[in-house]
mmCIF file of C-alpha atoms in Angstrom:
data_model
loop_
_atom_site.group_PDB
_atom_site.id
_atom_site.type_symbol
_atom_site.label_atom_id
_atom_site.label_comp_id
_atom_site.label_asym_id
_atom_site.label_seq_id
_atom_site.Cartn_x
_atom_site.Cartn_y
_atom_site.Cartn_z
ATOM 1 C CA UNK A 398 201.072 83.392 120.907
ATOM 2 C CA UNK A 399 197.394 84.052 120.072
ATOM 3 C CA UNK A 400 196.732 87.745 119.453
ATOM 4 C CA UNK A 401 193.647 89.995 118.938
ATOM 5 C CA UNK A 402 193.924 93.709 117.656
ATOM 6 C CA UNK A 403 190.628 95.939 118.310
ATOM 7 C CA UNK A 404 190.365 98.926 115.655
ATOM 8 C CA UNK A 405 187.404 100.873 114.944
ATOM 9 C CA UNK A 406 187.291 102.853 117.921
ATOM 10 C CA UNK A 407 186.496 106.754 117.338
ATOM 11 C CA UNK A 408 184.510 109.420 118.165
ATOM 12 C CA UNK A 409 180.707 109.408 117.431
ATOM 13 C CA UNK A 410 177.854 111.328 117.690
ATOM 14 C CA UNK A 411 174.265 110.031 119.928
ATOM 15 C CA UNK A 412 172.325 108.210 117.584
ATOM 16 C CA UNK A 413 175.561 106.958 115.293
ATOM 17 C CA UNK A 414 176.758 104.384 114.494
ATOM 18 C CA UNK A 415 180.201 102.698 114.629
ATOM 19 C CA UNK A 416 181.916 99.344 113.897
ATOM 20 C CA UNK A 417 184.594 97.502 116.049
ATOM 21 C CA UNK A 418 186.861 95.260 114.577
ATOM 22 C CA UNK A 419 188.932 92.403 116.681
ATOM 23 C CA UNK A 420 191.488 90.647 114.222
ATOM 24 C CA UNK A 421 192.629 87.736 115.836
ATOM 25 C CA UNK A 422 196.107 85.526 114.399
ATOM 26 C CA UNK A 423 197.319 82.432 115.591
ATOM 27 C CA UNK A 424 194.459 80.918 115.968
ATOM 28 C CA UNK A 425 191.294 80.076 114.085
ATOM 29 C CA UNK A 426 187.682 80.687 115.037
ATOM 30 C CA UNK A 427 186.311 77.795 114.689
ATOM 31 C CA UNK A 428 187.955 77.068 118.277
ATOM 32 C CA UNK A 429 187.263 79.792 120.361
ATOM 33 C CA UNK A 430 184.612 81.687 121.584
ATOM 34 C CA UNK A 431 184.786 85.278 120.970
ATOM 35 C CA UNK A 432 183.592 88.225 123.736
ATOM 36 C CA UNK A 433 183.829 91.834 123.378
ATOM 37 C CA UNK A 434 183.722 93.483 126.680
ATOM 38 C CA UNK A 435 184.271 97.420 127.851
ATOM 39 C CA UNK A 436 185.561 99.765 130.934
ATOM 40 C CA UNK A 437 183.802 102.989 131.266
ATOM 41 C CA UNK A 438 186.642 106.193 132.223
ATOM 42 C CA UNK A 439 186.892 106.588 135.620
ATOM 43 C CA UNK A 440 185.826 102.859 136.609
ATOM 44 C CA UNK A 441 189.201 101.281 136.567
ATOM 45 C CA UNK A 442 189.157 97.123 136.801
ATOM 46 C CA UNK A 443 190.931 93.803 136.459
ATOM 47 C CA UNK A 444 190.013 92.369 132.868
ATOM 48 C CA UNK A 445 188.252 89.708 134.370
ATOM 49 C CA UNK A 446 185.718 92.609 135.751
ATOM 50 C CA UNK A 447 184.996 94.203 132.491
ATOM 51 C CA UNK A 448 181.466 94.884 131.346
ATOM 52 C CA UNK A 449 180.482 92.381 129.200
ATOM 53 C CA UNK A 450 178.685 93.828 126.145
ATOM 54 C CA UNK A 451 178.723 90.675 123.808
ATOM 55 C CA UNK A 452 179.995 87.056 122.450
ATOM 56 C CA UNK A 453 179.884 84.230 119.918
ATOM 57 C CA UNK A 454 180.304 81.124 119.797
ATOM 58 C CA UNK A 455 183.240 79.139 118.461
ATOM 59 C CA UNK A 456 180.549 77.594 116.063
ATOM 60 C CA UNK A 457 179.376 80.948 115.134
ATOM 61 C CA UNK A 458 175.958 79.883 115.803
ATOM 62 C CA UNK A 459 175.413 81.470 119.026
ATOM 63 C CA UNK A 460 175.668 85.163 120.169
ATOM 64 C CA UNK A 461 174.613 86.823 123.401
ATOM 65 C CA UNK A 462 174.267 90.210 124.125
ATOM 66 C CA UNK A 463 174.319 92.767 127.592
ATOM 67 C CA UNK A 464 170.437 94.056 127.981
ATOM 68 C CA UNK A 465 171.603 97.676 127.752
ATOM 69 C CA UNK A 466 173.013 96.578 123.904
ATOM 70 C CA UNK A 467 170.395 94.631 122.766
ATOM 71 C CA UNK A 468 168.887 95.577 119.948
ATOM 72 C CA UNK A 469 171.220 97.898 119.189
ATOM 73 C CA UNK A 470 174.442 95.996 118.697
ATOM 74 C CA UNK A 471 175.737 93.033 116.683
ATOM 75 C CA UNK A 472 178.724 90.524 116.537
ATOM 76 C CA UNK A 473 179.173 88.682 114.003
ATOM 77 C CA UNK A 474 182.598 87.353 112.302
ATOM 78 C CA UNK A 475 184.125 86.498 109.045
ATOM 79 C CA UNK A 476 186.195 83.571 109.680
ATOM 80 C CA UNK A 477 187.925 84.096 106.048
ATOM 81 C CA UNK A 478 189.578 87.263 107.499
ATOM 82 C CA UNK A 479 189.758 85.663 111.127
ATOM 83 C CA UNK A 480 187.736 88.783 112.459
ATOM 84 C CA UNK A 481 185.161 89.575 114.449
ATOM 85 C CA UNK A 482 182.769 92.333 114.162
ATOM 86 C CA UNK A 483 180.312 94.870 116.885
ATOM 87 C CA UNK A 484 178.508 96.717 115.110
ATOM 88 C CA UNK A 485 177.355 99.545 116.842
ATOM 89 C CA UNK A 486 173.998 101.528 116.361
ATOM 90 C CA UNK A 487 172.082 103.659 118.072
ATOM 91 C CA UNK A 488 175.135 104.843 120.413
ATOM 92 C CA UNK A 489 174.382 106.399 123.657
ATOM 93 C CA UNK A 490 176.603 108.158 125.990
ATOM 94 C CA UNK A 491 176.680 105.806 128.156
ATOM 95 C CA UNK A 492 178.381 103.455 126.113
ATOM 96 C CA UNK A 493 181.650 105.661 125.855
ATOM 97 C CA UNK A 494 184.218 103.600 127.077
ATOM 98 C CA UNK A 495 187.433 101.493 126.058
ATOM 99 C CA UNK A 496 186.157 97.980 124.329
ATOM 100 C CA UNK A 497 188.367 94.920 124.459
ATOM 101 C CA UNK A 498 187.578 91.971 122.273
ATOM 102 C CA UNK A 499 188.776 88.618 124.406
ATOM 103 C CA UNK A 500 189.227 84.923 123.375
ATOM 104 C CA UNK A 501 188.042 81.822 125.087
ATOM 105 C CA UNK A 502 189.425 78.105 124.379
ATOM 106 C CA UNK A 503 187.181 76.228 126.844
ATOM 107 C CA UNK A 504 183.445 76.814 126.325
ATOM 108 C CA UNK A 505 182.874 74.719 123.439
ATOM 109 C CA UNK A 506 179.830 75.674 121.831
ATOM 110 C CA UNK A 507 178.747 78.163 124.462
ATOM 111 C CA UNK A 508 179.407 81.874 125.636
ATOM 112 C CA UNK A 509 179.224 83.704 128.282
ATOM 113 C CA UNK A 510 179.802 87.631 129.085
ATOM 114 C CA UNK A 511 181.969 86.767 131.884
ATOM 115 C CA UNK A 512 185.552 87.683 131.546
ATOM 116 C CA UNK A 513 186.700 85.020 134.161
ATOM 117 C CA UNK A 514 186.408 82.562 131.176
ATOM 118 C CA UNK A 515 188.367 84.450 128.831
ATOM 119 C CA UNK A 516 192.479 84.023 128.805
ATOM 120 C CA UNK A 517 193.065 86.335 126.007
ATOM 121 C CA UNK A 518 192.789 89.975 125.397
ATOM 122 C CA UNK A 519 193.435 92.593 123.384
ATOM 123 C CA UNK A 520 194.761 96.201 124.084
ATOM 124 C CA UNK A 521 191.070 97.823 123.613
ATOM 125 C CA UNK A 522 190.097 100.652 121.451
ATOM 126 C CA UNK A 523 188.535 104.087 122.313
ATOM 127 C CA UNK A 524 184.496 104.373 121.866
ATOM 128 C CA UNK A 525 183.681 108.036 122.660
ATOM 129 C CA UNK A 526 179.830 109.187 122.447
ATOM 130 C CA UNK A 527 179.325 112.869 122.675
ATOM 131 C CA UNK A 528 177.780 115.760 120.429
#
């Protein structure tokens, strides 16, 4: 059963800076495309309706990234500890919310922020921006 674990999560000031962590087991990188995705409080929705924020390729060669994140944030993974990274900087209020990191078998060499393509989630962890 593939699994991914988000830690990370806390709560940080505007202007901070915070790193996400999605450890993934029984599976390897190299085959799956990676997407981290969030739901804002109050907006409740399917996982397929998530925000996307931003992904990687199985390759590791290819990232994409929300307009309201670029710039700011960063994936990137370390496929000797089967994780992948968002590192966060710059945080804004508006990115408080819970962020899931999400697993896709089928894109081969591509990703996507949709969460339609993704068949595997994990449980999310808090991001809280306030002073």
């Amino acid at each position: 059963q593939l699994q991914l674990v988000e830690s990370g999560g806390g709560l940080v000031q505007p202007g901070g800076s915070l790193r996400l962590s999605c450890a993934v087991s029984e599976f390897t990188l190299s085959d799956y495309a990676i997407g981290w995705f969030r739901q804002a409080p109050g907006k409740e929705r399917a996982g397929q309706e998530r925000e996307g924020v931003s992904c990687i390729t199985d390759t590791g060669r290819g990232t994409s990234y929300a307009d309201s994140v670029k710039g700011r944030f960063t994936i990137s993974t370390n496929n000797a500890k089967n994780t992948v990274y968002l590192q966060m900087n710059g945080v804004k209020p508006e990115d408080t919310a819970v962020y899931y990191c999400a697993a896709a078998g089928t894109l081969f060499g591509r990703c996507v922020l949709d969460g339609l393509r993704y068949g595997y989630w994990g449980q999310g962890t808090q991001v809280t921006v306030s002073s």
